């Protein structure tokens, strides 16, 4: 029988050396691809390996939490989210490198977009369990974050109003900023050590990932994105931090 209980082992201190290693890997890789003739292959490889690995670890974590209804379901959803991200990166690669077709927009964007509802569902499941009563601050954070960010995006790209990229970007920025608002609220719930730092680290990773997404759609609206753009640092670091958090969950069980 599956029940909703909080595991006994919640304490899981952050090893800041791991975060420094992640930072060094991300920065080092960014420098490498900006000085390599094979940068495209390196970037696509890295961009597919990371979400695939996160997905595998999420499903492993879900299996380790098989005795709890909430965690088993939540981490399966997280695993599906990053499986969708892997599918998006793979599709993007096929379009651009094999078919030599512009991947924006393409079927890859369907995978990218569904990634957000999966993350949102993951966050909502945890919020409902750990803090079902949302405070006024929480309501402002959850509702205000997407309102402010989406409004800022519209203001900054208003010169493109009427174009496909303008409206397409609004849809994705609204979804990403909604995810960010929920992430910030969840981080506030997890802060303070009540349920351990592994969850907090995971949410911070999600936040970095989503901030990168929001920045990307602003860049794309202005035709400024390249595979070597610094926005990739947010995606790489966010996903690696999520991977680290899943390892911490596994170790704390």
Short mmCIF file of C-alpha atoms in Angstrom, two decimals, residues 47-59 74-90 111-112 114-116 118-119 122 202 205-210 213 234-243 245-246:
data_model
loop_
_atom_site.label_atom_id
_atom_site.label_comp_id
_atom_site.label_asym_id
_atom_site.label_seq_id
_atom_site.Cartn_x
_atom_site.Cartn_y
_atom_site.Cartn_z
CA UNK A 47 22.55 19.11 -24.39
CA UNK A 48 21.15 15.61 -24.96
CA UNK A 49 23.23 13.69 -22.42
CA UNK A 50 22.33 15.94 -19.46
CA UNK A 51 18.49 15.79 -19.66
CA UNK A 52 18.64 12.06 -20.50
CA UNK A 53 20.73 11.45 -17.38
CA UNK A 54 18.43 13.59 -15.23
CA UNK A 55 15.43 11.62 -16.53
CA UNK A 56 17.05 8.29 -15.67
CA UNK A 57 17.96 9.47 -12.15
CA UNK A 58 14.44 10.83 -11.62
CA UNK A 59 12.90 7.47 -12.51
CA UNK A 74 6.18 13.31 -8.43
CA UNK A 75 9.53 11.93 -9.54
CA UNK A 76 7.98 9.94 -12.37
CA UNK A 77 6.54 13.24 -13.59
CA UNK A 78 9.95 14.87 -13.25
CA UNK A 79 11.47 11.98 -15.20
CA UNK A 80 8.90 12.44 -17.97
CA UNK A 81 9.64 16.19 -18.03
CA UNK A 82 13.32 15.65 -18.73
CA UNK A 83 12.59 12.82 -21.14
CA UNK A 84 10.58 15.41 -23.08
CA UNK A 85 13.54 17.80 -22.87
CA UNK A 86 15.83 15.09 -24.25
CA UNK A 87 13.32 14.44 -27.06
CA UNK A 88 13.24 18.15 -27.85
CA UNK A 89 17.04 18.39 -28.02
CA UNK A 90 17.24 15.24 -30.16
CA UNK A 111 8.36 18.76 -26.52
CA UNK A 112 9.88 21.96 -25.11
CA UNK A 114 5.03 20.22 -22.61
CA UNK A 115 8.14 20.24 -20.42
CA UNK A 116 6.62 23.19 -18.50
CA UNK A 118 5.23 18.56 -16.28
CA UNK A 119 7.45 20.75 -14.10
CA UNK A 122 5.74 18.31 -10.09
CA UNK A 202 16.43 20.68 -6.96
CA UNK A 205 18.16 23.91 -10.46
CA UNK A 206 14.67 24.24 -11.95
CA UNK A 207 14.80 28.01 -11.43
CA UNK A 208 18.11 28.30 -13.33
CA UNK A 209 16.73 26.17 -16.14
CA UNK A 210 13.59 28.29 -16.47
CA UNK A 213 14.36 29.59 -21.10
CA UNK A 234 21.83 28.50 -17.24
CA UNK A 235 20.55 25.30 -18.88
CA UNK A 236 23.71 23.31 -18.23
CA UNK A 237 24.10 24.43 -14.61
CA UNK A 238 20.38 24.09 -13.86
CA UNK A 239 20.18 20.52 -15.15
CA UNK A 240 23.44 19.47 -13.46
CA UNK A 241 22.24 20.91 -10.14
CA UNK A 242 18.97 18.98 -10.53
CA UNK A 243 21.04 15.85 -11.20
CA UNK A 245 19.84 16.95 -6.02
CA UNK A 246 18.51 13.61 -7.30
#
